[in-house]
C-alpha positions in Angstrom: 39.6 30.8 98.5 40.4 29.3 95.1 38.2 30.5 91.7 38.3 28.3 88.7 37.4 29.5 85.3 36.1 27.2 82.6 34.9 28.4 79.0 33.1 25.7 76.9 31.7 25.8 73.0 29.2 23.4 71.8 28.0 22.4 68.4 29.5 24.8 66.3 28.8 22.6 63.2 31.6 24.1 61.5 30.2 27.8 61.4 33.9 28.8 60.9 32.2 32.4 60.2 32.0 32.9 63.8 35.6 31.4 65.1 37.9 34.0 64.6 35.8 36.4 67.3 35.5 32.9 69.3 39.4 32.5 69.1 40.1 36.1 69.8 38.0 36.1 73.0 39.1 32.8 74.2 43.0 33.6 74.1 42.6 37.0 75.7 40.7 35.5 78.5 42.7 32.8 79.4 45.9 35.3 79.5 43.7 37.1 81.9 43.2 34.6 83.8 46.7 33.3 84.0 48.1 37.1 84.7 45.6 36.9 87.7 47.4 33.4 88.6 44.1 31.6 88.1 43.2 28.6 86.5 41.0 28.2 83.4 39.8 25.5 81.3 38.6 25.0 77.7 36.4 22.3 76.8 34.5 21.6 73.6 31.5 19.4 73.9 31.1 17.8 70.4 29.6 18.5 67.0 32.7 21.2 66.3 33.1 19.5 63.1 30.4 19.6 60.2 31.3 18.4 56.8 28.5 20.9 55.3 31.6 23.2 55.5 34.3 23.0 52.6 37.5 23.4 54.8 35.8 20.5 57.2 35.0 18.3 54.2 38.5 18.4 52.3 40.7 17.6 55.5 38.0 15.3 56.9 38.0 18.0 60.2 41.6 17.5 60.7 41.9 21.4 60.1 38.9 21.8 62.8 41.4 20.2 65.2 44.1 22.2 64.7 41.4 25.4 65.3 41.1 24.0 68.3 45.1 23.1 69.0 45.6 26.7 68.3 43.0 27.9 71.0 45.2 25.6 73.6 41.6 23.9 74.5 42.1 21.5 77.4 39.6 18.4 76.0 36.7 17.7 74.0 34.2 15.0 73.5 32.4 13.7 70.3 29.3 14.7 69.2 27.2 12.5 66.4 28.8 14.6 63.8 32.3 13.4 64.5 31.1 10.1 65.7 28.8 8.5 62.6 29.8 11.2 59.8 33.0 10.2 59.2 34.3 6.4 57.8 36.1 4.3 60.5 39.5 5.4 59.6 38.7 9.0 59.2 37.7 9.3 63.0 40.1 7.3 64.2 42.5 9.4 62.3 40.7 12.7 63.3 42.9 13.3 66.8 46.3 12.3 65.7 47.8 16.1 66.0 45.3 16.8 69.0 46.9 18.5 71.7 43.8 18.4 73.9 42.3 15.4 75.6 39.7 13.3 74.0 37.4 12.6 76.7 34.3 9.8 75.7 33.7 7.4 78.4 31.2 5.4 76.2 32.9 5.0 72.8 35.2 1.8 72.1 36.6 -0.4 69.6 34.6 -3.5 68.7 37.1 -5.8 71.1 35.6 -3.8 73.8 39.2 -1.7 74.3 39.0 2.3 74.4 40.8 3.6 71.0 44.0 5.1 71.7 43.3 9.0 71.4 40.1 8.4 73.9 40.2 8.6 77.4 37.0 7.7 79.7 38.1 11.1 82.2 40.9 12.9 83.0 41.9 14.5 86.1 43.5 18.2 86.3 45.2 19.9 88.7 45.1 23.5 90.0 47.8 25.6 90.7 46.5 25.1 94.5 46.1 21.7 94.3 42.5 21.1 93.6 41.9 18.0 91.6 39.2 18.6 88.8 37.9 15.4 87.3 36.4 15.6 83.6 34.6 12.8 82.1 32.8 12.8 78.6 29.8 11.2 77.2 28.2 11.2 73.5 24.9 10.7 72.5 23.7 6.8 72.1 23.3 6.0 68.5 24.7 2.9 68.9 23.2 0.8 65.7 25.3 3.7 63.8 28.2 3.4 65.5 28.1 -0.6 65.1 27.7 -0.3 61.3 31.1 1.8 61.4 33.3 -0.5 63.0 32.9 0.8 66.5 31.1 -0.2 70.0 28.9 2.3 71.8 27.8 1.6 75.3 24.9 3.4 76.9 25.8 6.5 78.6 24.5 6.4 82.2 25.5 2.8 82.8 29.3 4.3 81.4 28.6 7.1 83.9 27.7 5.3 87.3 31.0 3.0 85.9 33.4 5.7 86.4 31.6 8.0 88.8 33.4 5.6 92.2 36.9 6.5 91.2 36.4 10.2 90.0 34.8 10.8 93.4 38.1 9.1 95.2 40.0 10.8 92.5 38.7 14.3 92.2 37.7 17.2 94.3 35.2 18.9 91.6 33.9 16.5 89.1 33.0 18.3 85.3 30.7 16.1 83.0 31.1 17.2 79.4 27.7 15.7 78.0 26.4 15.6 74.4 23.5 13.9 75.2 21.1 16.9 75.3 19.0 18.8 77.7 16.6 16.2 79.1 19.4 13.1 79.7 21.8 16.4 81.4 18.7 17.3 83.7 17.9 13.5 84.5 21.6 13.1 85.4 22.0 16.3 87.7 19.0 14.9 89.7 20.1 11.2 89.9 23.8 12.1 90.4 24.5 15.0 92.9 28.2 14.7 93.3 28.4 15.9 89.6 29.0 19.9 90.3 28.9 21.0 86.6 27.5 19.3 83.5 28.2 21.2 80.4 25.6 20.2 77.3 25.2 19.8 74.2 23.5 17.9 71.5 20.1 19.4 71.5 21.3 23.3 71.0 20.0 24.5 74.1 21.3 27.2 75.8 21.1 28.7 79.5 21.9 32.2 79.6 23.0 31.9 83.3 23.1 28.3 83.6 20.6 26.3 85.4 20.4 24.6 88.7 19.3 21.1 89.1 19.6 20.4 93.2 23.2 20.7 93.6 24.6 20.6 90.1 25.2 23.4 87.5 24.3 22.8 84.0 26.0 25.0 81.1 25.1 25.2 77.5 26.0 27.8 74.8 23.4 27.2 71.9 24.9 26.2 68.5 26.9 27.3 65.4 28.9 29.7 67.9 26.6 32.1 68.5 27.7 32.1 72.2 30.5 31.1 74.3 29.8 29.8 77.8 31.8 30.2 80.9 31.6 29.0 84.6 33.2 30.2 87.7 33.6 27.5 90.7 34.5 29.1 93.8 36.2 26.7 96.6 36.8 27.1 100.2 40.5 26.4 101.5 39.2 23.0 102.2 38.6 22.5 98.6 34.7 22.5 99.1 32.6 24.4 96.5 31.1 27.0 97.9 29.5 28.6 94.8 29.1 28.1 91.1 27.9 30.7 88.4 27.5 30.4 84.6 26.8 33.2 82.0 27.1 33.6 78.3 28.7 35.9 75.8 27.3 36.8 72.9 29.7 36.1 70.1 28.5 39.3 68.1 29.0 41.7 70.5 32.5 40.6 71.1 35.2 42.8 69.5 35.9 41.7 65.8 39.5 40.5 65.1 41.8 42.3 62.4 41.0 41.2 58.7 37.8 38.9 60.1 36.4 38.5 57.0 39.8 37.7 55.1 40.3 34.7 57.9 36.7 33.4 57.3 37.0 33.5 53.5 40.4 31.7 53.5 38.5 28.7 55.2 36.1 28.2 52.5 38.8 29.0 50.2 41.1 26.2 51.5 38.9 23.8 51.0 37.2 24.5 47.8 41.2 24.5 46.5 41.3 21.1 48.0 38.0 19.9 46.5 38.4 21.0 43.2 38.7 17.5 41.9 36.8 17.0 38.4 34.2 14.5 38.3 32.9 15.0 35.2 31.8 17.0 32.5 27.8 17.4 31.9 26.5 18.0 28.3 23.4 19.4 29.6 22.4 21.0 32.8 21.0 18.9 35.7 18.3 21.3 36.9 17.2 22.2 40.8 13.9 23.0 41.7 12.5 22.2 45.0 9.4 22.3 43.5 8.8 20.2 40.8 10.2 17.1 39.9 13.3 17.8 37.5 16.2 15.8 35.6 18.5 16.1 38.8 15.8 14.9 41.3 15.0 12.0 39.1 18.5 11.2 38.8 19.1 11.5 42.3 16.1 9.1 43.0 17.0 6.5 40.7 20.8 6.4 41.7 19.4 5.8 45.3 17.5 2.9 43.9 20.1 1.6 42.1 22.9 2.1 44.9 20.5 0.2 47.4 18.9 -2.5 45.0 15.7 -1.9 45.9 12.2 -2.2 44.2 11.5 1.2 44.5 12.7 4.5 46.2 11.7 8.2 47.3 13.8 11.4 47.8 12.5 15.3 48.5 13.7 17.4 45.9 14.7 20.3 48.8 17.6 17.8 49.3 19.3 19.5 46.0 20.5 23.0 46.5 21.6 23.8 43.1 22.0 23.4 39.3 25.0 21.4 37.9 26.4 22.6 34.4 29.7 22.0 32.3 32.5 20.7 34.5 31.7 19.2 38.0 34.1 18.9 40.5 33.7 17.5 44.3 33.3 20.8 45.8 30.0 21.4 43.4 28.8 18.1 44.9 29.4 19.3 48.3 27.7 22.6 47.4 24.1 21.1 45.8 24.3 18.2 48.2 25.8 19.5 52.1 23.7 16.9 54.1 25.3 14.1 56.4 22.5 12.0 55.0 23.0 8.5 54.5 20.7 5.7 52.2 18.3 3.5 54.2 16.3 0.7 52.9 13.1 -0.4 54.8 11.1 -3.4 54.0 7.4 -2.6 53.6 4.1 -4.2 52.8 2.0 -3.1 49.6 -0.5 -1.5 52.2 2.2 0.1 54.6 4.0 1.6 51.5 0.7 3.1 50.1 0.0 4.9 53.3 3.5 6.6 53.3 3.4 7.8 49.9 -0.1 9.2 50.2 1.1 11.2 53.2 3.8 12.8 50.6 0.9 14.0 48.9 0.3 16.3 51.4 0.1 19.6 49.4 1.7 21.4 52.3 4.4 19.3 53.0 6.9 20.7 50.2 7.2 24.1 52.1 7.7 22.5 55.3 10.9 24.1 56.6 13.2 21.1 58.1 16.0 21.6 61.0 18.1 19.1 62.1 18.1 15.6 61.1 21.1 15.9 59.2 19.2 18.1 56.8 21.3 21.3 55.9 18.7 22.7 53.1 15.8 24.9 54.1 12.4 23.6 52.4 11.7 19.7 52.0 10.7 20.1 48.4 8.2 17.7 46.7 8.6 14.0 46.5 10.4 12.3 43.6 9.8 8.5 43.1 11.7 5.7 41.3 9.8 2.7 40.4 6.4 3.9 41.8 4.2 5.4 39.2 0.4 6.6 39.2 -2.4 6.0 37.1 -5.6 8.1 38.5 -6.0 6.9 42.0 -4.2 3.4 41.4 -0.2 3.2 42.6 1.9 1.2 40.2 5.7 -0.5 41.4 7.5 -1.1 38.5 4.4 -1.6 36.2 2.4 -3.5 37.9 -0.6 -2.4 40.7 0.5 -2.3 44.0 -0.3 -5.7 45.9 -1.0 -4.7 49.4 0.1 -8.1 50.8 3.4 -8.3 49.0 6.6 -7.2 50.3 8.6 -4.2 49.0 12.2 -2.9 49.6 12.1 0.8 49.8 14.8 3.0 49.7 15.0 6.5 51.3 17.2 9.4 52.9 17.8 8.3 56.6 16.4 11.5 57.9 12.7 10.1 57.1 13.4 7.5 59.7 13.9 9.1 63.0 10.8 9.3 64.0 9.6 12.6 62.7 7.9 11.7 59.2 5.2 8.4 58.9 4.7 8.0 62.1 2.0 5.5 61.6 4.8 2.9 59.8 8.5 3.9 59.8 9.2 3.9 63.7 8.0 0.4 63.7 10.1 -0.9 60.9 13.5 -2.6 60.7 16.0 0.2 59.1 18.7 -0.9 56.8 21.4 2.4 57.0 24.0 2.5 54.4 27.2 3.9 55.8 29.6 6.0 55.7 28.3 7.1 52.3 26.4 10.6 52.3 23.9 11.2 48.9 26.3 13.1 47.5 29.1 10.0 47.2 26.2 8.4 45.1 25.4 11.4 42.7 29.4 11.3 42.4 29.5 7.3 41.9 26.7 7.8 39.1 28.1 10.7 37.5 31.2 8.9 37.0 29.5 6.2 35.5 26.9 7.9 33.4 28.8 10.8 32.2 31.9 9.4 30.5 34.6 12.1 30.8 34.6 14.3 27.2 38.2 13.8 25.6 
């Protein structure tokens, strides 16, 4: 008989306040299994980095990779926060010093060749000679990857391509899936030869795993709240006889020495590296999610100028604080931490009017938002540029809106993913501006508009 132990993390999103406990736990468990002559593997299932955290932003994620190295992870796949929230060169160099395998079967260079830091799958051998085949897949945001210079293929077809060699080379097959719960359940039903799917992306969790046919699904939620464990038991013929999964609640794990000091060090290192002056303001830029201010007007105007459109719109909840005096790159991260890109859509006057009318819903500013790249709390009021109102009439750049005319409209990309303005935006072609985030636009504007004080 043989038992193989797997520990997995996913969607940590740079919540490094949980990392000291996770690291201590994983290192202790790994040592315990090794003392018992048992095989143990550590996997991360993507979105380990998130550029809201100053340590991640300052190191462009490389600091996070060091943390995985220190924990002696076996392999990781990438999530969309690694894949589409870093410029091409930053992602291409992210794993330069990784001491673990990066498994992503559906990520290629534009020429159709895997980058030198990617493998589609890897075969690991246990002490008893069992062959463990591990393959990784990431979420299919093909258009965004293409804009950044990558080629992303459809994950299910890529899985089918590699399962044939995997079945020949491996006794046990494990999928690292940054695809989401519904894809994982579908894959488990369609491909019973996969023994374990470790899931991510939709932040779901299974306290004791989920069985779909022959396949065991494991998932550990988000933000490092949990660490997952899977045990695979095999007989002497290397046939799997039993699989089980559990979650460990990180807040119930023992705290390491100097825990808070270590957590604070992450933030301090990042802040020190980002303490680069952008400009000095002669008057404050005021933050208020429920009122239009000079700061929200500035962001809306900057978005329109950057995208060179007829008009633009932002939500004031994107700004999380006031700027005054000397402004650093760290300050811009603090007030605008979202990995949200500019986007342009072309709308008829009638379609634009429908979108604007929807923003006037009095309950909308108080709507709490999670996901879509948003790192704030409430949506806030909508602030327009090139759009004004006189009684019940909308004016675009001083002229009454023409229902038959086409207008170019700039807005944050979070509104284009199908959760807002569902009668109009899902059906329109979107022009995303990557890799710039909204805070990059603010930096550009502040450097241009507020000359340094000498």
